[in-house]
Tab-separated table of C-alpha atoms and ligand atoms in Angstrom:
chain	number	residue	atom	x	y	z
A	1	MET	CA	0.000	0.000	0.000
A	2	THR	CA	1.309	3.459	-0.768
A	3	ARG	CA	1.308	6.302	1.706
A	4	ASP	CA	-1.612	7.961	-0.133
A	5	ALA	CA	-3.750	4.869	0.264
A	6	LEU	CA	-3.058	4.437	3.962
A	7	PRO	CA	-6.110	4.791	6.166
A	8	ASP	CA	-5.765	7.594	8.661
A	9	PRO	CA	-4.988	6.044	12.045
A	10	TRP	CA	-4.632	9.348	13.836
A	11	VAL	CA	-8.262	9.649	14.823
A	12	ARG	CA	-8.361	8.891	18.544
A	13	PRO	CA	-11.290	7.496	20.471
A	14	ALA	CA	-12.531	9.985	23.059
A	15	HIS	CA	-10.842	9.438	26.401
A	16	PRO	CA	-13.407	8.288	28.963
A	17	LYS	CA	-14.113	11.127	31.381
A	18	PRO	CA	-13.977	10.071	35.011
A	19	ASP	CA	-15.344	12.200	37.836
A	20	VAL	CA	-12.910	14.911	38.836
A	21	THR	CA	-11.812	13.924	42.318
A	22	ALA	CA	-11.142	16.464	45.028
A	23	PRO	CA	-7.638	16.600	46.509
A	24	GLY	CA	-7.320	14.280	49.455
A	25	THR	CA	-8.440	11.108	47.729
A	26	GLY	CA	-8.039	9.241	44.508
A	27	GLY	CA	-5.642	9.493	41.632
A	28	LEU	CA	-4.113	12.193	39.501
A	29	VAL	CA	-7.079	13.686	37.676
A	30	ASP	CA	-7.053	16.990	35.811
A	31	ARG	CA	-9.864	19.439	35.110
A	32	HIS	CA	-10.304	17.964	31.638
A	33	GLY	CA	-10.980	14.491	32.989
A	34	ARG	CA	-7.661	12.907	32.082
A	35	VAL	CA	-6.071	10.568	34.596
A	36	ALA	CA	-2.277	10.408	34.908
A	37	THR	CA	-1.091	6.860	35.550
A	38	ASP	CA	2.263	6.953	33.718
A	39	LEU	CA	5.106	8.557	35.685
A	40	ARG	CA	8.311	9.766	33.985
A	41	VAL	CA	11.131	10.199	36.470
A	42	SER	CA	14.248	12.102	35.477
A	43	LEU	CA	17.196	10.710	37.428
A	44	THR	CA	19.709	13.349	36.357
A	45	ASP	CA	19.985	16.352	34.048
A	46	ARG	CA	23.519	15.304	33.081
A	47	CYS	CA	24.394	13.541	29.868
A	48	ASN	CA	27.385	12.129	28.034
A	49	LEU	CA	25.992	13.126	24.610
A	50	ARG	CA	24.940	16.523	23.295
A	51	CYS	CA	22.115	15.763	20.852
A	52	THR	CA	21.529	19.033	19.042
A	53	TYR	CA	17.726	18.956	19.540
A	54	CYS	CA	18.127	18.512	23.295
A	55	MET	CA	21.284	20.155	24.653
A	56	PRO	CA	23.736	22.848	23.581
A	57	PRO	CA	27.240	21.586	22.642
A	58	GLU	CA	28.581	23.220	25.801
A	59	GLY	CA	27.736	25.777	28.435
A	60	LEU	CA	24.679	24.253	30.099
A	61	ASP	CA	24.817	24.477	33.897
A	62	TRP	CA	24.011	21.269	35.782
A	63	LEU	CA	21.556	21.288	38.650
A	64	PRO	CA	23.418	21.866	41.932
A	65	LYS	CA	24.012	18.516	43.611
A	66	VAL	CA	22.182	19.537	46.757
A	67	GLU	CA	19.013	20.154	44.734
A	68	VAL	CA	19.051	16.733	43.081
A	69	LEU	CA	16.881	14.166	44.842
A	70	THR	CA	18.684	11.365	46.637
A	71	ASP	CA	17.945	7.749	45.713
A	72	GLU	CA	15.789	7.439	48.861
A	73	GLU	CA	13.816	10.572	47.998
A	74	ILE	CA	13.159	9.331	44.466
A	75	VAL	CA	12.016	5.944	45.712
A	76	ARG	CA	9.742	7.596	48.284
A	77	LEU	CA	8.010	9.758	45.674
A	78	VAL	CA	7.637	6.837	43.263
A	79	ARG	CA	6.136	4.794	46.106
A	80	ILE	CA	3.642	7.566	46.901
A	81	GLY	CA	2.750	7.708	43.208
A	82	VAL	CA	2.129	3.964	43.061
A	83	GLU	CA	0.520	3.381	46.463
A	84	LYS	CA	-1.590	6.529	46.771
A	85	LEU	CA	-2.069	8.001	43.318
A	86	GLY	CA	-2.708	5.120	40.941
A	87	ILE	CA	0.585	5.243	39.017
A	88	ASN	CA	0.926	1.926	37.214
A	89	GLU	CA	3.801	2.695	34.875
A	90	VAL	CA	7.183	4.188	35.814
A	91	ARG	CA	9.782	5.194	33.247
A	92	PHE	CA	13.225	6.343	34.343
A	93	THR	CA	14.846	8.880	32.064
A	94	GLY	CA	17.024	11.981	32.155
A	95	GLY	CA	19.469	13.433	31.064
A	96	GLU	CA	21.156	10.092	30.828
A	97	PRO	CA	19.831	7.758	33.544
A	98	LEU	CA	22.763	5.332	33.179
A	99	LEU	CA	24.943	8.083	34.671
A	100	ARG	CA	23.085	7.741	37.967
A	101	PRO	CA	25.182	5.456	40.210
A	102	GLY	CA	22.133	4.204	42.139
A	103	LEU	CA	20.093	3.305	39.041
A	104	VAL	CA	19.950	-0.469	39.559
A	105	GLY	CA	18.857	-0.062	43.190
A	106	ILE	CA	16.193	2.478	42.222
A	107	VAL	CA	14.844	0.107	39.552
A	108	ALA	CA	14.805	-2.777	42.042
A	109	ALA	CA	12.911	-0.632	44.580
A	110	ALA	CA	10.361	0.384	41.948
A	111	THR	CA	9.750	-3.187	40.787
A	112	ALA	CA	9.294	-4.268	44.430
A	113	LEU	CA	6.325	-1.877	44.875
A	114	ARG	CA	2.794	-3.216	45.081
A	115	PRO	CA	0.690	-3.011	43.042
A	116	ARG	CA	3.701	-3.747	40.846
A	117	PRO	CA	4.115	-0.971	38.274
A	118	GLU	CA	5.567	-1.604	34.841
A	119	VAL	CA	9.098	-0.229	34.999
A	120	SER	CA	11.069	0.925	31.970
A	121	LEU	CA	14.093	3.002	31.047
A	122	THR	CA	14.855	5.515	28.299
A	123	THR	CA	18.582	5.723	27.617
A	124	ASN	CA	21.147	6.603	24.996
A	125	ALA	CA	22.575	3.092	25.627
A	126	ILE	CA	26.136	4.267	26.318
A	127	GLY	CA	27.386	1.949	29.064
A	128	LEU	CA	24.364	-0.308	28.745
A	129	SER	CA	26.555	-3.227	27.696
A	130	ARG	CA	27.932	-3.276	31.262
A	131	VAL	CA	24.730	-2.790	33.200
A	132	ALA	CA	22.010	-4.507	31.110
A	133	PRO	CA	22.187	-7.857	32.990
A	134	ALA	CA	21.927	-6.104	36.383
A	135	LEU	CA	18.959	-4.046	35.175
A	136	ALA	CA	17.225	-7.185	33.935
A	137	ALA	CA	17.907	-8.879	37.290
A	138	ALA	CA	16.429	-5.837	39.080
A	139	GLY	CA	13.181	-6.519	37.232
A	140	LEU	CA	13.326	-3.836	34.529
A	141	ASP	CA	10.535	-4.619	32.069
A	142	ARG	CA	11.410	-2.595	28.996
A	143	ILE	CA	14.026	-0.345	27.502
A	144	ASN	CA	13.934	2.451	24.938
A	145	CYS	CA	17.213	3.499	23.371
A	146	SER	CA	17.766	6.644	21.362
A	147	LEU	CA	19.583	6.407	18.068
A	148	ASP	CA	19.150	8.905	15.236
A	149	THR	CA	21.594	7.555	12.678
A	150	VAL	CA	23.740	4.503	12.021
A	151	ASP	CA	26.323	6.569	10.182
A	152	PRO	CA	29.326	7.215	12.473
A	153	ALA	CA	30.133	10.660	11.024
A	154	ARG	CA	26.540	11.827	11.302
A	155	PHE	CA	26.290	10.398	14.800
A	156	LYS	CA	29.218	12.567	15.788
A	157	GLN	CA	27.704	15.583	14.059
A	158	LEU	CA	24.355	15.095	15.816
A	159	THR	CA	25.582	14.245	19.296
A	160	HIS	CA	28.991	15.984	19.360
A	161	ARG	CA	30.505	12.721	20.569
A	162	ASP	CA	32.066	9.768	18.718
A	163	ARG	CA	30.166	7.010	20.548
A	164	LEU	CA	28.121	5.125	17.938
A	165	ASP	CA	29.918	1.835	18.640
A	166	ASP	CA	29.036	2.077	22.352
A	167	VAL	CA	25.384	2.604	21.509
A	168	ILE	CA	25.291	-0.344	19.117
A	169	ALA	CA	26.969	-2.550	21.743
A	170	GLY	CA	24.461	-1.339	24.353
A	171	LEU	CA	21.502	-2.249	22.179
A	172	ALA	CA	22.882	-5.745	21.592
A	173	ALA	CA	23.496	-6.203	25.316
A	174	ALA	CA	19.932	-5.163	26.161
A	175	GLN	CA	18.606	-7.740	23.744
A	176	ALA	CA	20.959	-10.429	25.072
A	177	ALA	CA	19.821	-9.633	28.636
A	178	GLY	CA	16.196	-10.200	27.624
A	179	LEU	CA	15.116	-6.558	27.831
A	180	THR	CA	12.957	-7.125	24.785
A	181	PRO	CA	11.534	-5.922	22.552
A	182	VAL	CA	14.353	-3.363	22.404
A	183	LYS	CA	12.753	-0.134	21.229
A	184	VAL	CA	14.774	2.460	19.357
A	185	ASN	CA	13.705	6.131	19.338
A	186	ALA	CA	14.857	8.354	16.489
A	187	VAL	CA	14.445	12.072	15.863
A	188	LEU	CA	14.981	13.351	12.324
A	189	LEU	CA	16.294	16.834	11.642
A	190	ARG	CA	15.802	18.627	8.346
A	191	GLY	CA	18.961	18.663	6.237
A	192	ILE	CA	20.920	16.602	8.776
A	193	ASN	CA	19.677	13.032	9.180
A	194	GLU	CA	16.466	12.789	7.148
A	195	GLU	CA	18.336	10.405	4.847
A	196	ASP	CA	18.856	8.078	7.802
A	197	ALA	CA	15.207	7.037	8.088
A	198	LEU	CA	15.557	3.985	5.847
A	199	PRO	CA	19.028	2.837	7.022
A	200	LEU	CA	17.743	3.079	10.613
A	201	LEU	CA	14.697	0.993	9.754
A	202	ASP	CA	16.837	-1.624	8.017
A	203	PHE	CA	19.258	-1.695	10.975
A	204	CYS	CA	16.359	-2.319	13.378
A	205	LEU	CA	14.603	-4.847	11.147
A	206	GLU	CA	17.808	-6.892	10.836
A	207	ARG	CA	18.243	-7.056	14.625
A	208	GLY	CA	14.632	-7.365	15.736
A	209	TYR	CA	14.486	-3.915	17.353
A	210	GLU	CA	11.285	-1.870	17.245
A	211	LEU	CA	11.920	1.541	15.685
A	212	ARG	CA	9.851	4.616	16.525
A	213	PHE	CA	10.357	8.037	15.018
A	214	ILE	CA	9.563	11.043	17.226
A	215	GLU	CA	8.749	14.422	15.721
A	216	GLN	CA	11.172	17.035	16.968
A	217	MET	CA	9.574	19.223	19.626
A	218	PRO	CA	10.512	22.765	20.714
A	219	LEU	CA	12.516	21.625	23.728
A	220	ASP	CA	16.058	22.399	22.603
A	221	ALA	CA	18.263	24.406	24.944
A	222	HIS	CA	19.038	27.075	22.350
A	223	HIS	CA	15.386	27.587	21.291
A	224	ALA	CA	16.218	27.083	17.612
A	225	TRP	CA	13.217	24.858	16.716
A	226	THR	CA	10.859	26.134	14.039
A	227	ARG	CA	7.597	24.568	12.909
A	228	GLY	CA	8.470	25.085	9.237
A	229	GLU	CA	11.824	23.310	9.513
A	230	MET	CA	10.769	20.234	11.472
A	231	VAL	CA	10.475	16.836	9.787
A	232	THR	CA	6.829	15.825	10.125
A	233	ALA	CA	5.277	12.394	10.543
A	234	GLU	CA	3.958	12.734	6.992
A	235	ASP	CA	7.508	13.338	5.707
A	236	ILE	CA	8.771	10.300	7.596
A	237	LEU	CA	6.025	7.999	6.322
A	238	GLU	CA	6.623	9.213	2.785
A	239	ARG	CA	10.286	8.237	3.053
A	240	LEU	CA	9.539	4.834	4.548
A	241	THR	CA	6.826	3.925	2.049
A	242	ALA	CA	9.247	4.577	-0.801
A	243	SER	CA	10.910	1.255	0.088
A	244	HIS	CA	8.516	-0.589	2.393
A	245	THR	CA	4.856	-1.456	2.515
A	246	LEU	CA	3.220	-0.119	5.674
A	247	THR	CA	-0.157	-1.223	6.958
A	248	PRO	CA	-1.729	0.126	10.162
A	249	ASP	CA	-1.163	-2.148	13.148
A	250	VAL	CA	-4.695	-2.593	14.427
A	251	GLU	CA	-3.682	-3.539	17.982
A	252	ALA	CA	-5.411	-1.200	20.454
A	253	ARG	CA	-3.421	1.963	20.895
A	254	GLY	CA	-4.938	3.337	24.099
A	255	SER	CA	-2.999	6.370	25.265
A	256	ALA	CA	0.289	5.195	23.697
A	257	PRO	CA	1.554	8.051	21.565
A	258	ALA	CA	3.098	5.956	18.761
A	259	GLU	CA	1.033	5.073	15.714
A	260	ARG	CA	2.332	1.693	14.684
A	261	TRP	CA	2.607	0.254	11.225
A	262	LEU	CA	3.334	-3.313	10.146
A	263	VAL	CA	6.383	-3.311	7.897
A	264	ASP	CA	6.017	-5.414	4.730
A	265	GLY	CA	3.118	-7.336	6.236
A	266	GLY	CA	4.701	-7.764	9.705
A	267	PRO	CA	5.402	-9.024	12.247
A	268	ALA	CA	8.002	-6.208	12.420
A	269	THR	CA	6.537	-2.786	13.111
A	270	VAL	CA	7.595	0.840	12.923
A	271	GLY	CA	6.069	3.635	14.995
A	272	VAL	CA	5.701	7.345	14.426
A	273	ILE	CA	5.087	9.686	17.333
A	274	ALA	CA	3.565	12.822	15.842
A	275	SER	CA	3.806	14.861	19.018
A	276	VAL	CA	3.554	18.136	17.129
A	277	THR	CA	1.451	17.646	14.001
A	278	ARG	CA	-1.103	15.225	15.466
A	279	ASN	CA	-0.843	15.812	19.151
A	280	PHE	CA	-2.309	13.245	21.517
A	281	CYS	CA	-2.811	15.616	24.452
A	282	GLY	CA	-6.484	14.598	24.750
A	283	ALA	CA	-5.407	11.073	25.728
A	284	CYS	CA	-2.363	12.065	27.797
A	285	ASP	CA	-1.869	9.953	30.918
A	286	ARG	CA	1.569	11.272	31.977
A	287	THR	CA	2.976	13.057	34.954
A	288	ARG	CA	6.638	13.980	35.392
A	289	LEU	CA	9.092	14.239	38.239
A	290	THR	CA	12.294	16.165	37.537
A	291	ALA	CA	15.666	15.219	39.006
A	292	ASP	CA	15.331	18.161	41.421
A	293	GLY	CA	11.963	17.053	42.702
A	294	GLN	CA	9.525	19.196	40.729
A	295	ILE	CA	6.243	17.821	39.431
A	296	ARG	CA	5.481	18.847	35.863
A	297	ASN	CA	2.026	18.003	34.579
A	298	CYS	CA	3.175	18.342	30.957
A	299	LEU	CA	6.437	18.364	28.979
A	300	PHE	CA	5.540	21.915	27.992
A	301	ALA	CA	4.347	23.107	31.379
A	302	ARG	CA	5.603	26.528	32.399
A	303	GLU	CA	4.850	25.915	36.030
A	304	GLU	CA	6.107	23.228	38.382
A	305	SER	CA	5.159	22.034	41.825
A	306	ASP	CA	8.020	21.699	44.284
A	307	LEU	CA	7.827	18.390	46.155
A	308	ARG	CA	11.508	18.440	47.123
A	309	THR	CA	11.259	21.406	49.480
A	310	ALA	CA	8.028	20.118	51.004
A	311	MET	CA	9.573	16.681	51.479
A	312	ARG	CA	12.742	18.075	53.053
A	313	GLU	CA	10.640	20.241	55.382
A	314	GLY	CA	8.948	17.125	56.697
A	315	ALA	CA	5.757	16.750	54.643
A	316	THR	CA	3.947	13.454	55.186
A	317	ASP	CA	3.167	11.031	52.358
A	318	ASP	CA	-0.446	12.236	52.346
A	319	GLU	CA	0.610	15.879	52.123
A	320	LEU	CA	2.956	15.129	49.220
A	321	ALA	CA	0.220	13.158	47.457
A	322	ASP	CA	-2.138	16.129	47.844
A	323	ARG	CA	0.405	18.524	46.353
A	324	TRP	CA	0.809	16.151	43.415
A	325	ARG	CA	-2.973	15.965	42.912
A	326	ILE	CA	-3.276	19.761	42.982
A	327	ALA	CA	-0.419	20.106	40.472
A	328	THR	CA	-2.274	17.718	38.168
A	329	LEU	CA	-5.605	19.558	38.330
A	330	ALA	CA	-4.037	22.563	36.566
A	331	LYS	CA	-2.843	20.576	33.517
A	332	LEU	CA	-3.663	22.471	30.322
A	333	PRO	CA	-5.785	20.754	27.644
A	334	GLY	CA	-2.950	20.736	25.102
A	335	HIS	CA	0.635	21.809	24.453
A	336	GLY	CA	-0.443	24.677	22.179
A	337	ILE	CA	2.698	24.539	20.008
A	338	ASP	CA	0.732	25.892	17.054
A	339	ASP	CA	-0.750	28.737	19.094
A	340	PRO	CA	0.916	32.119	18.389
A	341	SER	CA	1.164	32.670	22.152
A	342	PHE	CA	3.126	29.416	22.681
A	343	LEU	CA	6.192	29.851	24.851
A	344	GLN	CA	8.841	27.167	25.067
A	345	PRO	CA	9.492	25.942	28.615
A	346	SER	CA	12.650	27.372	30.119
A	347	ARG	CA	14.100	23.938	30.951
A	348	PRO	CA	15.531	22.043	27.964
A	349	MET	CA	14.422	18.438	27.411
A	350	SER	CA	17.543	17.104	29.137
A	351	ALA	CA	16.481	18.808	32.379
A	352	ILE	CA	12.795	17.909	32.116
A	353	GLY	CA	13.112	14.219	31.381
A	354	GLY	CA	11.888	13.011	27.997
B	1	SAM	N1	19.311	10.332	27.421
B	1	SAM	C1	18.222	9.430	27.226
B	1	SAM	C2	17.932	9.224	25.766
B	1	SAM	O1	18.424	10.000	24.956
B	1	SAM	O2	17.176	8.309	25.451
B	1	SAM	C3	16.951	9.814	27.952
B	1	SAM	C4	16.565	11.252	27.946
B	1	SAM	S1	16.124	11.918	26.360
B	1	SAM	C5	15.682	13.573	26.810
B	1	SAM	C6	14.588	11.074	26.068
B	1	SAM	C7	14.058	11.121	24.667
B	1	SAM	O3	13.741	12.460	24.351
B	1	SAM	C8	15.030	10.644	23.614
B	1	SAM	O4	14.425	9.619	22.851
B	1	SAM	C9	15.268	11.866	22.759
B	1	SAM	O5	15.453	11.537	21.414
B	1	SAM	C10	14.016	12.654	22.991
B	1	SAM	N2	14.167	14.088	22.750
B	1	SAM	C11	15.056	14.931	23.288
B	1	SAM	N3	14.865	16.184	22.829
B	1	SAM	C12	13.813	16.112	21.973
B	1	SAM	C13	13.129	17.076	21.171
B	1	SAM	N4	13.475	18.348	21.146
B	1	SAM	N5	12.098	16.640	20.423
B	1	SAM	C14	11.727	15.340	20.432
B	1	SAM	N6	12.335	14.396	21.166
B	1	SAM	C15	13.368	14.784	21.918
B	2	SF4	FE1	21.501	13.251	26.218
B	2	SF4	FE2	19.276	11.956	25.669
B	2	SF4	FE3	19.384	14.632	25.405
B	2	SF4	FE4	20.741	13.097	23.732
B	2	SF4	S1	18.506	13.160	23.962
B	2	SF4	S2	21.531	14.915	24.785
B	2	SF4	S3	21.322	11.395	24.955
B	2	SF4	S4	19.517	13.499	27.282
């Protein structure tokens, strides 16, 4: 089937609207009836790469160490999320979460919670070849690795580091450790790595990895993103369908942001996350905790709720849960990227936690 003949899978079923619960009880419900059950936890704002869409090549200040949550503080907040607020999915991210010395212990503590949340990790895979078996033993369920090109020179151009071999070794180690299916996230930039869409797909198909393209969002540290310059989901699908047959994967999508397509009849699939051009804000079920203990109800939120200070001043679990509920109530209906009044958040993606 050609791209033109593809049915449009972007139409989302309406999200069921639960009763909006008052603070003090229940889960993380916002004024638009969405319920946040998927927690993204940034473990650090530091990184060993400098992907151009995420961080500047140099000159970004790290969070002061004293402001970064300790392992115990992170585990406490995750526990409150799971036990009191209905979080059933926890994804550790960053910055680069593999740079956090306590990562394996944090994962083990999260997988020991009851009800047991699904626990996953988003990583650039550098160093994963060493730690993948320990992460698997700690109960990690899934892994997402970022890789935007399989061309060493372009990798260096995009990330400002010559580490492609480490990433490839990390992916293989994740697969060998049983952290499967290994998912690969790719961002395409106009005039830089658009040509890499097909080589990336072939690389993933050959190894049994699941590739997902993510539209570039305005979350770069130098605020250089423009709507006109971004590579859209349509552009990506056009490139892929030049060499492969894509058919919509009919498996229920729920609130998952990726539209999935069977490649050449399946079973291999490719996903496209059209965060900008076909936003899925109406079905959003996410809440975010930054490495310095701030709750963000949206990637693009311009306000945060400070749990770290409250926690360090002695707040009880119930008080922290209430603060989290109140922070969720104020979640805006959508990211508003196409609105003329849109303002990019001041934190870059590396400091929010993607
Ligand atoms: N360092 C880890 C990694 O790269 O996977 C985890 C953190 S990174 C911020 C998480 C994800 O956000 C990556 O898949 C990355 O490609 C994506 N990302 C970063 N900046 C982005 C942007 N401006 N637009 C879209 N995705 C972005
Ligand atoms: Fe680091 Fe991930 Fe940002 Fe790349 S996308 S600079 S690997 S945090």
